[in-house]
mmCIF file of C-alpha atoms in Angstrom:
data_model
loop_
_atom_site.group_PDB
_atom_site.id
_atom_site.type_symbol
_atom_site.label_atom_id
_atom_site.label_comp_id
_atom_site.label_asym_id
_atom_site.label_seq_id
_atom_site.Cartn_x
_atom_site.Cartn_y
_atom_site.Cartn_z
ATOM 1 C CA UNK A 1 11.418 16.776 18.851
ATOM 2 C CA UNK A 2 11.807 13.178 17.442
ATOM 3 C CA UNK A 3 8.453 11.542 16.660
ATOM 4 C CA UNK A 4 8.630 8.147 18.516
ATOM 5 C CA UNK A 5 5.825 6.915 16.821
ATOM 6 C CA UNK A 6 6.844 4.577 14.170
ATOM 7 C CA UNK A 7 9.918 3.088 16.572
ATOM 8 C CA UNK A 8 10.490 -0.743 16.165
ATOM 9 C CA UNK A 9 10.889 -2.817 18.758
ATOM 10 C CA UNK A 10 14.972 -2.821 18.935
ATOM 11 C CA UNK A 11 14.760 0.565 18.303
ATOM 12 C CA UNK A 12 12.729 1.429 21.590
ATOM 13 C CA UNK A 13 14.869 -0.720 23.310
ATOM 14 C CA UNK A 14 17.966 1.249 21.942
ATOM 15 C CA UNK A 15 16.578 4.459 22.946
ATOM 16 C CA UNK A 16 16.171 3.414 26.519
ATOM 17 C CA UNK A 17 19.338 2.147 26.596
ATOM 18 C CA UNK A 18 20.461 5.218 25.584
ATOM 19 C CA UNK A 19 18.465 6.751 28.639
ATOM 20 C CA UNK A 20 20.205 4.812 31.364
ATOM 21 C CA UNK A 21 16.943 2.343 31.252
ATOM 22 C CA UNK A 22 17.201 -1.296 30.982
ATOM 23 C CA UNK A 23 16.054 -2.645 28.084
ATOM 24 C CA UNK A 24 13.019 -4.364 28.781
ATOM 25 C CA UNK A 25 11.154 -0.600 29.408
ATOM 26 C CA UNK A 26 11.595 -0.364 25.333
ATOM 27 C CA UNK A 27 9.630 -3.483 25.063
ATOM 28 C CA UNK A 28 6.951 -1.367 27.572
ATOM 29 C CA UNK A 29 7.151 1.953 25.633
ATOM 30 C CA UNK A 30 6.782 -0.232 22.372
ATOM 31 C CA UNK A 31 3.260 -1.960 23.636
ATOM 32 C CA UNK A 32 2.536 1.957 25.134
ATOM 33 C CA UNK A 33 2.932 2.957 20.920
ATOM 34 C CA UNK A 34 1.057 0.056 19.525
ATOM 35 C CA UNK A 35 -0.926 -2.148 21.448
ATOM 36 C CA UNK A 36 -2.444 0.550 23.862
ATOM 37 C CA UNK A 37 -2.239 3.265 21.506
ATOM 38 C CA UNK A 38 -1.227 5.727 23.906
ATOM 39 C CA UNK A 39 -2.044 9.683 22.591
ATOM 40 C CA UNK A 40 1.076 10.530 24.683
ATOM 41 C CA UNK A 41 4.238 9.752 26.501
ATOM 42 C CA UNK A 42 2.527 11.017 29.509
ATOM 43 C CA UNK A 43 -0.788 7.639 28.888
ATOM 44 C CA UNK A 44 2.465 5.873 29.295
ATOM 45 C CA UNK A 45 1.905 5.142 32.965
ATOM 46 C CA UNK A 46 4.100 1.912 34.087
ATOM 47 C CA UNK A 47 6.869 4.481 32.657
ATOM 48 C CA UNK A 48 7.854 6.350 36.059
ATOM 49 C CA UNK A 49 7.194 10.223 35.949
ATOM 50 C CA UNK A 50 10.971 10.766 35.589
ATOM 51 C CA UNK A 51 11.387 8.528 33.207
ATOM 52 C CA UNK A 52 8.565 10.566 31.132
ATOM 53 C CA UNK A 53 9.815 13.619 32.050
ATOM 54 C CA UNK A 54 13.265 12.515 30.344
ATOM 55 C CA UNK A 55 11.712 11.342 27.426
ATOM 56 C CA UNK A 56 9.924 14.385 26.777
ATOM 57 C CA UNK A 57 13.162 16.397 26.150
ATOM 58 C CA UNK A 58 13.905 14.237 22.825
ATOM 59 C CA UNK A 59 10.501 12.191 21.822
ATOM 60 C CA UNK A 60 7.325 13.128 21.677
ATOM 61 C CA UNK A 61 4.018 10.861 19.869
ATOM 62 C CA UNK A 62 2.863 12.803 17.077
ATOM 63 C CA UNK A 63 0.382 12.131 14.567
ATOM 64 C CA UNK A 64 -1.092 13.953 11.588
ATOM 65 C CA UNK A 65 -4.343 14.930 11.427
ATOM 66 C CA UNK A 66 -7.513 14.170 9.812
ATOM 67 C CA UNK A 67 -8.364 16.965 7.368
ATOM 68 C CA UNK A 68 -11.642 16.493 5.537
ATOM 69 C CA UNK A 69 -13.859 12.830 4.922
ATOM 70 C CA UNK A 70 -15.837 11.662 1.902
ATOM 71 C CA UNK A 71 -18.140 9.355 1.902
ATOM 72 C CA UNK A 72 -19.469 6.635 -0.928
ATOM 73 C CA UNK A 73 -23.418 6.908 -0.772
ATOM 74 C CA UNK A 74 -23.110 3.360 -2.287
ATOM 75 C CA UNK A 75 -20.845 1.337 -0.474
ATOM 76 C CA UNK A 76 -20.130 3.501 2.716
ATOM 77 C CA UNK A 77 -16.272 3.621 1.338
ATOM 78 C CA UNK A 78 -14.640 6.177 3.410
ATOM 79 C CA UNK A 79 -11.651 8.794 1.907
ATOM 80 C CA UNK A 80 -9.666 10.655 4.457
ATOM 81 C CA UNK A 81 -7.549 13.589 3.633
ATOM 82 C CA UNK A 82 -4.648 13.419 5.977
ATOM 83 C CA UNK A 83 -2.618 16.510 6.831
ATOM 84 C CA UNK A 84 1.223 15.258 7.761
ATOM 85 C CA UNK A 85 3.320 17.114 10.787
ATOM 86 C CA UNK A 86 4.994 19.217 8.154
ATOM 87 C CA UNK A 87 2.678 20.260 6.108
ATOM 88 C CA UNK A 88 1.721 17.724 3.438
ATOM 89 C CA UNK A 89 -0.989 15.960 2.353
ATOM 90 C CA UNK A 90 -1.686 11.986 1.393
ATOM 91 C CA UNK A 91 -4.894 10.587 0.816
ATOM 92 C CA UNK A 92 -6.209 7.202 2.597
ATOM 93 C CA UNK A 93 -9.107 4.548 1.891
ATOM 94 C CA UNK A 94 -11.354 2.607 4.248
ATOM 95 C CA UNK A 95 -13.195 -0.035 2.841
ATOM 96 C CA UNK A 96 -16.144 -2.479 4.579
ATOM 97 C CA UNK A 97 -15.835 -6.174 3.995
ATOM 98 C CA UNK A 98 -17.843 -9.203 4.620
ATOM 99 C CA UNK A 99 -14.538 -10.229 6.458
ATOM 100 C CA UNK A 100 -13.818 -6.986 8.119
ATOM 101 C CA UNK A 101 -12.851 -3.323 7.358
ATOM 102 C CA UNK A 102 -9.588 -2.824 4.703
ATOM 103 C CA UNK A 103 -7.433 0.094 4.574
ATOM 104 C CA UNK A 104 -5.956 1.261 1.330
ATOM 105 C CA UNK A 105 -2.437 3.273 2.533
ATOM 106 C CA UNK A 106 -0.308 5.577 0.381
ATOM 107 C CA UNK A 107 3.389 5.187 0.647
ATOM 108 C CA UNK A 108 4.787 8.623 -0.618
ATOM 109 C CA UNK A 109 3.531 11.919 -1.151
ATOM 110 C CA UNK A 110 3.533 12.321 -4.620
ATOM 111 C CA UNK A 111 4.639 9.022 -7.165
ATOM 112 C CA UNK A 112 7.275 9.562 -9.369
ATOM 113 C CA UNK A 113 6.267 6.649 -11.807
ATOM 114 C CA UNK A 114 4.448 8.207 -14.037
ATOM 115 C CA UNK A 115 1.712 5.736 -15.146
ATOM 116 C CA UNK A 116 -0.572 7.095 -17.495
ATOM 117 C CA UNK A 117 -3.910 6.523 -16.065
ATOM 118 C CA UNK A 118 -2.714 7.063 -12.233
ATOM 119 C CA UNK A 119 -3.810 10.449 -10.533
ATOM 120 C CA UNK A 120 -1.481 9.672 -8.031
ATOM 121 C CA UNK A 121 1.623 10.590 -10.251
ATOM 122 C CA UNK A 122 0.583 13.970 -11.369
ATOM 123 C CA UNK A 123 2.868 16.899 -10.122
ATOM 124 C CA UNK A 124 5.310 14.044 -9.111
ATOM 125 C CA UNK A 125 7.034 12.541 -5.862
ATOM 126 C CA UNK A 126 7.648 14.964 -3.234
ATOM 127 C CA UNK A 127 8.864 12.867 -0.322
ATOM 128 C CA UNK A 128 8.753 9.363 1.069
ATOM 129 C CA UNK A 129 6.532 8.501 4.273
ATOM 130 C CA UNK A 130 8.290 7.548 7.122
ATOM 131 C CA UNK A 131 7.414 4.207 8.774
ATOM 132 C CA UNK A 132 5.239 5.834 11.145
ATOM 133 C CA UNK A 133 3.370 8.301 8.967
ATOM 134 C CA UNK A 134 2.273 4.992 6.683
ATOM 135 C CA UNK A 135 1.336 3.350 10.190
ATOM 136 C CA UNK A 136 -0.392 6.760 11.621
ATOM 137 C CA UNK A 137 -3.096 5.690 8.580
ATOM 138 C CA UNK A 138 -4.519 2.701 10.453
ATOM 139 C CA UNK A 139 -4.295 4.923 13.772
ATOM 140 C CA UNK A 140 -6.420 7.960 12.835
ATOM 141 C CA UNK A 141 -8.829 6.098 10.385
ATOM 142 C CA UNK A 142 -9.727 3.577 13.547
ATOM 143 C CA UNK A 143 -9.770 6.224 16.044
ATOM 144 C CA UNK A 144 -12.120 8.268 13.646
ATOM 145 C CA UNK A 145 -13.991 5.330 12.561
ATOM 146 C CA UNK A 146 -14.200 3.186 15.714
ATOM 147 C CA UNK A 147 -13.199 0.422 13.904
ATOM 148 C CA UNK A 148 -10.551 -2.531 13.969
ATOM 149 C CA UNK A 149 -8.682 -2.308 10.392
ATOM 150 C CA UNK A 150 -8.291 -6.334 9.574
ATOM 151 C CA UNK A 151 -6.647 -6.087 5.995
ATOM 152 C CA UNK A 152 -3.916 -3.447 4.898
ATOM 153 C CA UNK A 153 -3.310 -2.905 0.989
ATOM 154 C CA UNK A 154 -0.582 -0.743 -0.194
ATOM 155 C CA UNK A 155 -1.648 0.763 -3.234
ATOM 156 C CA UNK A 156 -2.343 4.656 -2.352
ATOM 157 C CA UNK A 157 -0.519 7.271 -3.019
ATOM 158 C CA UNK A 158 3.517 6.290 -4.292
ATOM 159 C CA UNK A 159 5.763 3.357 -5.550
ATOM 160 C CA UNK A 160 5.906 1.723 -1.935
ATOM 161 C CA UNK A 161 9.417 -0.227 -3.148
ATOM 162 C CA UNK A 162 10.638 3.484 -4.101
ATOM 163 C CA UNK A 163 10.399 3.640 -0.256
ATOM 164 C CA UNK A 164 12.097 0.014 0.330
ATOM 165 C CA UNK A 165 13.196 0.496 3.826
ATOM 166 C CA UNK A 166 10.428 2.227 5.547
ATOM 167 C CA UNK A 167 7.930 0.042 3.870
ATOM 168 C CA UNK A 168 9.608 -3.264 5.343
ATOM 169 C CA UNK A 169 9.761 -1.197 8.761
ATOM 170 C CA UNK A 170 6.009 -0.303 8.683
ATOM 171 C CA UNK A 171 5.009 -4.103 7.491
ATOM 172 C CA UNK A 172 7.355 -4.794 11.046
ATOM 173 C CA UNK A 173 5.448 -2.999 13.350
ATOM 174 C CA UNK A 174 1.901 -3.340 11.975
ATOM 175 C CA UNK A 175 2.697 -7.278 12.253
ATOM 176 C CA UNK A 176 4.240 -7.493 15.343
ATOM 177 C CA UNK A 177 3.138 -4.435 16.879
ATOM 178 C CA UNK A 178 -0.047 -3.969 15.441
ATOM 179 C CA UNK A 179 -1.427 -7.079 15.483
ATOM 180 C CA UNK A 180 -2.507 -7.124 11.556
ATOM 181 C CA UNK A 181 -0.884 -10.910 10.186
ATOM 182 C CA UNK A 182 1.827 -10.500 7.180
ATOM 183 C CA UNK A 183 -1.329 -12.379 4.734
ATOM 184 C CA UNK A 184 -3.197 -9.598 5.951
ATOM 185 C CA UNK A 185 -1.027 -6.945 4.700
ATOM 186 C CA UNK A 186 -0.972 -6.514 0.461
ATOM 187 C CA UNK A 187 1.763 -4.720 -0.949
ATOM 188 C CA UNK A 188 1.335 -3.487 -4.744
ATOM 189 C CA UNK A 189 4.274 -2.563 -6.940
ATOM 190 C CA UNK A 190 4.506 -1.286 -10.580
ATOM 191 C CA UNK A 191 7.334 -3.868 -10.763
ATOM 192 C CA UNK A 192 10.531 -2.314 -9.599
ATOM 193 C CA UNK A 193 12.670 -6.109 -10.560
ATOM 194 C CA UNK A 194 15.831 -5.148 -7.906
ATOM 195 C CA UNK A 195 14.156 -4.709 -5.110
ATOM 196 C CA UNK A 196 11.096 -7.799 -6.050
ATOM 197 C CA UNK A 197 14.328 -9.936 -5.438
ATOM 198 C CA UNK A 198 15.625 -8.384 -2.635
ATOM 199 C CA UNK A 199 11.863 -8.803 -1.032
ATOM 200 C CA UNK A 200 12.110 -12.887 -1.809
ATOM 201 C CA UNK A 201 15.386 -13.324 0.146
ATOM 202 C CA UNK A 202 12.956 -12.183 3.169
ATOM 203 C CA UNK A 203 11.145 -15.043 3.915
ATOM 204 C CA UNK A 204 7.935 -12.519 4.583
ATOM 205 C CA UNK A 205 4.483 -13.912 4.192
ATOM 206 C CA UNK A 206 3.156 -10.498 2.495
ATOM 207 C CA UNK A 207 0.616 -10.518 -0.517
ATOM 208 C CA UNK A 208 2.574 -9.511 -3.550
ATOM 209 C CA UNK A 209 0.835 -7.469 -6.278
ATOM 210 C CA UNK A 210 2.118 -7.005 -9.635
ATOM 211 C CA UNK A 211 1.078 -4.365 -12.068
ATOM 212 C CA UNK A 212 1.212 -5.662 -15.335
ATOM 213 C CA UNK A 213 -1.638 -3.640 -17.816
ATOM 214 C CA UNK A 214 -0.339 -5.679 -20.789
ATOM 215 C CA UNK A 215 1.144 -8.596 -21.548
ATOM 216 C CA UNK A 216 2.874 -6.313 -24.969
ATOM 217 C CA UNK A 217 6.163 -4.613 -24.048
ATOM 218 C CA UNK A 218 5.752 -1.679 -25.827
ATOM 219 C CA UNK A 219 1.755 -1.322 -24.944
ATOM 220 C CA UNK A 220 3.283 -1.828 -21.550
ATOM 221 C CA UNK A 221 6.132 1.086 -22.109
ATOM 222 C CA UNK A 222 3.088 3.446 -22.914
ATOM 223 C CA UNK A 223 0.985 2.845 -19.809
ATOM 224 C CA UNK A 224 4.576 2.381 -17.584
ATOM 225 C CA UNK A 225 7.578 4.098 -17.847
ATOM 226 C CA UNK A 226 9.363 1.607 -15.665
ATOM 227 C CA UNK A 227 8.852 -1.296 -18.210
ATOM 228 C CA UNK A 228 10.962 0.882 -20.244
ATOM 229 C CA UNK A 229 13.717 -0.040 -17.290
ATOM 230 C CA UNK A 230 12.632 -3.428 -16.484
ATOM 231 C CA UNK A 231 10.606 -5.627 -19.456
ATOM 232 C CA UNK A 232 8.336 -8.081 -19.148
ATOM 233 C CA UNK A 233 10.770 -10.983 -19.853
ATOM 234 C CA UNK A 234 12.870 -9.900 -16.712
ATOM 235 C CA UNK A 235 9.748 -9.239 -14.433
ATOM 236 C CA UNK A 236 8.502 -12.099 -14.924
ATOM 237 C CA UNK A 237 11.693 -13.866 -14.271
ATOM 238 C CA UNK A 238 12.079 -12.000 -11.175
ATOM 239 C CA UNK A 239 8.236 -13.316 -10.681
ATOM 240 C CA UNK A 240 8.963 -16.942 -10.937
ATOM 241 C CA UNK A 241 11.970 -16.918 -8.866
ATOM 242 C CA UNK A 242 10.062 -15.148 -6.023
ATOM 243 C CA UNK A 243 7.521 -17.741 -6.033
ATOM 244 C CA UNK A 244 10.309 -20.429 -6.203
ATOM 245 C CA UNK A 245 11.613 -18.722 -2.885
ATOM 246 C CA UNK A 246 8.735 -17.428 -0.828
ATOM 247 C CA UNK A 247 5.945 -20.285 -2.387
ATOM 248 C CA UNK A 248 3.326 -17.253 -2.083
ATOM 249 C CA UNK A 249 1.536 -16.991 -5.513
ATOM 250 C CA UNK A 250 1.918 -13.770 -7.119
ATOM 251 C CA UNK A 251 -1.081 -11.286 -8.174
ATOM 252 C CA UNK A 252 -1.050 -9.601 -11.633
ATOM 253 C CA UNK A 253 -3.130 -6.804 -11.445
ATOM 254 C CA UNK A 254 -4.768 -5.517 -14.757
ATOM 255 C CA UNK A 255 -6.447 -2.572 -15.567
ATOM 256 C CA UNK A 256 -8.299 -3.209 -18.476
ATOM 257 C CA UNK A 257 -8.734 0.097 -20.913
ATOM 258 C CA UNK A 258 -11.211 0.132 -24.074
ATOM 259 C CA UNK A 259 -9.640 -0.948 -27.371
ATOM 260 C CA UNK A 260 -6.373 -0.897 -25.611
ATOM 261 C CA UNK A 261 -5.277 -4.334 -23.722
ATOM 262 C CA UNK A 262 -8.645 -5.546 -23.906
ATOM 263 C CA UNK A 263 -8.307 -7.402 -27.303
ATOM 264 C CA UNK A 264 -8.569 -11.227 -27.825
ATOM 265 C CA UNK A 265 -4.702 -11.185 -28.660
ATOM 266 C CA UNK A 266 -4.340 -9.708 -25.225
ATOM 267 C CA UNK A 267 -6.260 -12.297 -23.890
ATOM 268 C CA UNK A 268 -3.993 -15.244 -25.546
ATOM 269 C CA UNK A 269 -0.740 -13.422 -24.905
ATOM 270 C CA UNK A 270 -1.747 -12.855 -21.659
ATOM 271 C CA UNK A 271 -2.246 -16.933 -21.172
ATOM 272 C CA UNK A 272 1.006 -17.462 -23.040
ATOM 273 C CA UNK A 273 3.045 -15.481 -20.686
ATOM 274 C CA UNK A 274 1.404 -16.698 -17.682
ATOM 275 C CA UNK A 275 -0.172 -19.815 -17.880
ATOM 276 C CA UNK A 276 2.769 -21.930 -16.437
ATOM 277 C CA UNK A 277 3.426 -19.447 -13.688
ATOM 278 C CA UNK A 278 1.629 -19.656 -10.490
ATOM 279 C CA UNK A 279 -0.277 -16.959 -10.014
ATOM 280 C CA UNK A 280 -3.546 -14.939 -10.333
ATOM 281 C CA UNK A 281 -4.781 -12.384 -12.242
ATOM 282 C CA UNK A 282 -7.332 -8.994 -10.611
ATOM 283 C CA UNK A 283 -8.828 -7.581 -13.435
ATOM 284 C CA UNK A 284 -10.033 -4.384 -13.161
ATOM 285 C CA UNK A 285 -12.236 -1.628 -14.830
ATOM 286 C CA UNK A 286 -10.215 1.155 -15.411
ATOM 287 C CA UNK A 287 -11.727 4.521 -13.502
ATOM 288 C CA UNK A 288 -11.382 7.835 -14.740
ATOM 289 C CA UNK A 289 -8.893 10.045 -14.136
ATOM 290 C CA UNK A 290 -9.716 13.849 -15.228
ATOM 291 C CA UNK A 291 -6.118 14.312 -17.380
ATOM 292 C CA UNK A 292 -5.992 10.586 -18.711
ATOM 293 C CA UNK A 293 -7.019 10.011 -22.316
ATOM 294 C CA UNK A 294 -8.042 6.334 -21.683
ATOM 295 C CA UNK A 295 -10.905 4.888 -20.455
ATOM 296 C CA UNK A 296 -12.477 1.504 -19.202
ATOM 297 C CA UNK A 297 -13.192 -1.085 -20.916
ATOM 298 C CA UNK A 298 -16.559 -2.467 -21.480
ATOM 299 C CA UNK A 299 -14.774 -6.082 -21.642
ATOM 300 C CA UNK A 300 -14.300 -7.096 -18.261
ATOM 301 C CA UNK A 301 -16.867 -9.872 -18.134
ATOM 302 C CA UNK A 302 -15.634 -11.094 -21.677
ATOM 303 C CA UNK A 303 -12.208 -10.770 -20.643
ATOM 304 C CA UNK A 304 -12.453 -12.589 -17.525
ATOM 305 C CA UNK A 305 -14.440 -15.809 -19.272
ATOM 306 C CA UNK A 306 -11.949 -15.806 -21.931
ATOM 307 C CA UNK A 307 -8.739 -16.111 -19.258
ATOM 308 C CA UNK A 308 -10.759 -18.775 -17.362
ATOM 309 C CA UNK A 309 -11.270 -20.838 -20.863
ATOM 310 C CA UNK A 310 -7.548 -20.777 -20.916
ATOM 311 C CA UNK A 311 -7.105 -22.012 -17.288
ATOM 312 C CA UNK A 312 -6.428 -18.544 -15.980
ATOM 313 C CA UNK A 313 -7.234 -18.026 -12.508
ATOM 314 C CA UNK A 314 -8.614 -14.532 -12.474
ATOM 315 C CA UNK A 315 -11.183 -12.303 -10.742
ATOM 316 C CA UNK A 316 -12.720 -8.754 -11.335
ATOM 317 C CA UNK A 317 -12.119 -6.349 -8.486
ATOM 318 C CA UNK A 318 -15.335 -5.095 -6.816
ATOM 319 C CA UNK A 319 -15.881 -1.774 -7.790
ATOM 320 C CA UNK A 320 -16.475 0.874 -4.765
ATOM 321 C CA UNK A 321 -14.740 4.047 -4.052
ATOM 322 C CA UNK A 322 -15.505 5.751 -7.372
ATOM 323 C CA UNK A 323 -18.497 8.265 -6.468
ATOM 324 C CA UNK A 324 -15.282 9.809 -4.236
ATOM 325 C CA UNK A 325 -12.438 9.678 -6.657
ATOM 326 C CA UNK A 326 -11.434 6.838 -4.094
ATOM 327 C CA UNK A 327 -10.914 4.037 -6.330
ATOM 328 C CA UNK A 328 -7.948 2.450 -8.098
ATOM 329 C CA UNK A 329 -5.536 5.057 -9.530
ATOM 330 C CA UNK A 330 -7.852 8.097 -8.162
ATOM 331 C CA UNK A 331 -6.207 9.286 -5.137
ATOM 332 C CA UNK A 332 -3.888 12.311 -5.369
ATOM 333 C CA UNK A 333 -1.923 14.440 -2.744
ATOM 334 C CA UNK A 334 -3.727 17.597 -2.739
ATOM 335 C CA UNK A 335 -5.020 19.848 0.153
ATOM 336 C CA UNK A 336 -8.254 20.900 -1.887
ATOM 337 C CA UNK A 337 -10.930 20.296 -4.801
ATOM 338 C CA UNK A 338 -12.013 16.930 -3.496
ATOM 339 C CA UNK A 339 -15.483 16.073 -4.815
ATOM 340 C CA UNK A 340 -18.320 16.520 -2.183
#
């Protein structure tokens, strides 16, 4: 059976087509999938019963499920082990705001980037999400939670422009379908520069994060194995020209790792590369990762003042997540071991 969950709008519409069906019943099955969140073809009521019945034979709504839950004793962060239809397993992060409730998403199962202080990367990429199984996230956290997810950030599990095409699908049909606005929705990259300038010629109105770690190309090249592909002086072309394009400032994120890239001359290479760019800079402590040699710095608030003094805009990322292994560069695809 096809999964129908994760079906954009023309696609629903081609499917009834397809069916005999006019059209305009893909627009209904699409608001069935997304606004009404129906469990079922069958919730699917203004459908007729033979219309259902037909449907069944192909499509079905599937979901994954919800496999264990962790929660921060501190902040109330939530991590959700989610089992996939075929067997796999991703990890998922619900975070409480002031503004509303955040969901951190993975992308793949498995990253095959290889950053050095990322648990997600260890034992590799095993298979893109599809669309729907990124989007399935927001569905069983809220159903579990009872909650309304306001803000989405892509930065679990995977290189989300390693999965190009489903990721623009899934930003699709949690705008438009969904509900959740494109400045809602935060998509992080390690800073893959072809498709960065694809993304600009799509007029989208997306966050985009960068990771940068270090403003050194061959500091850089230790952390990142991409910037071994793509250096700094081309990224940060690629940067400039998608601001030029989309006029939505770009975030540098930056992990910030004792005696590493945490040095003054970080600090005023950092401002050299970047002061005449547009843009803002999320500094963060790094969290530890059981296999990673480096650790955080005890910098950040030195840091921070030092990139202001040079007309920096910066911030420090709240820390929450970590009593979980749910922060930044924690989360892993594995069926087991999770801290309680």
């Amino acid at each position: 059976m096809e999964n129908i969950f994760g079906k954009t709008l023309n696609e629903c519409k081609k499917l009834m087509e397809e069916a005999g069906e006019p059209s305009f019943r893909g627009k209904q099955l699409y608001q069935w999938l997304y606004e009404k969140k129906a469990a079922h073809l069958d919730d699917c009521t203004n459908l007729s019963k033979g219309l259902r019945e037909k449907l069944k034979t192909r499509y079905a709504i599937e979901h994954g499920s919800i496999e264990k839950i962790q929660k921060d004793p501190v902040d109330e962060t939530r991590k959700y082990l989610i089992r996939l239809p075929d067997g796999n397993s991703i990890e998922t992060v619900l975070m409480s705001y002031h503004h509303g409730y955040s969901l951190c998403v993975s992308s793949q199962v498995g990253c095959r980037m290889g950053c050095a202080f990322c648990a997600s990367t260890r034992g590799g990429k095993i298979r893109d999400l599809e669309a729907g199984e990124i989007l399935d996230q927001i569905y069983l956290t809220e159903q579990e939670a009872g909650i309304r997810v306001s803000n989405v950030v892509i930065m679990g599990i995977g290189e989300p422009l390693d999965n190009y095409e489903n990721i623009l699908k899934f930003i699709n049909i949690a705008n438009e379908g969904w509900g959740i606005g494109q400045r809602k929705i935060t998509l992080s990259t390690c800073g893959l520069v072809p498709q960065i300038e694809a993304l600009a010629e799509l007029d989208l109105q997306i966050n985009l994060a960068i990771s940068l770690h270090s403003p050194f190309q061959e500091r850089r090249e230790t952390l990142m194995p991409v910037a071994k592909k793509y250096r700094i002086e081309e990224l940060l072309k690629v940067c400039n020209n998608y601001f030029t394009k989309t006029k939505r400032r770009i975030t540098f994120e930056y992990a910030l790792i004792e005696g590493f890239n945490d040095r003054p001359e970080d600090v005023a290479e950092l401002a050299e590369i970047l002061g005449k760019m547009p843009c803002h800079i999320n500094l963060i402590g790094l969290n530890p990762v059981t296999e990673s040699v480096y650790r955080g710095s005890r910098n950040v608030n030195f840091f921070s003042n030092e990139l202001k003094k040079r007309g920096i805009t910066c911030t420090i990322r709240r820390k929450i997540g970590d009593n979980i292994d749910a922060a930044c560069g924690q989360l892993r695809q594995k069926a087991d071991g999770m801290k309680r």
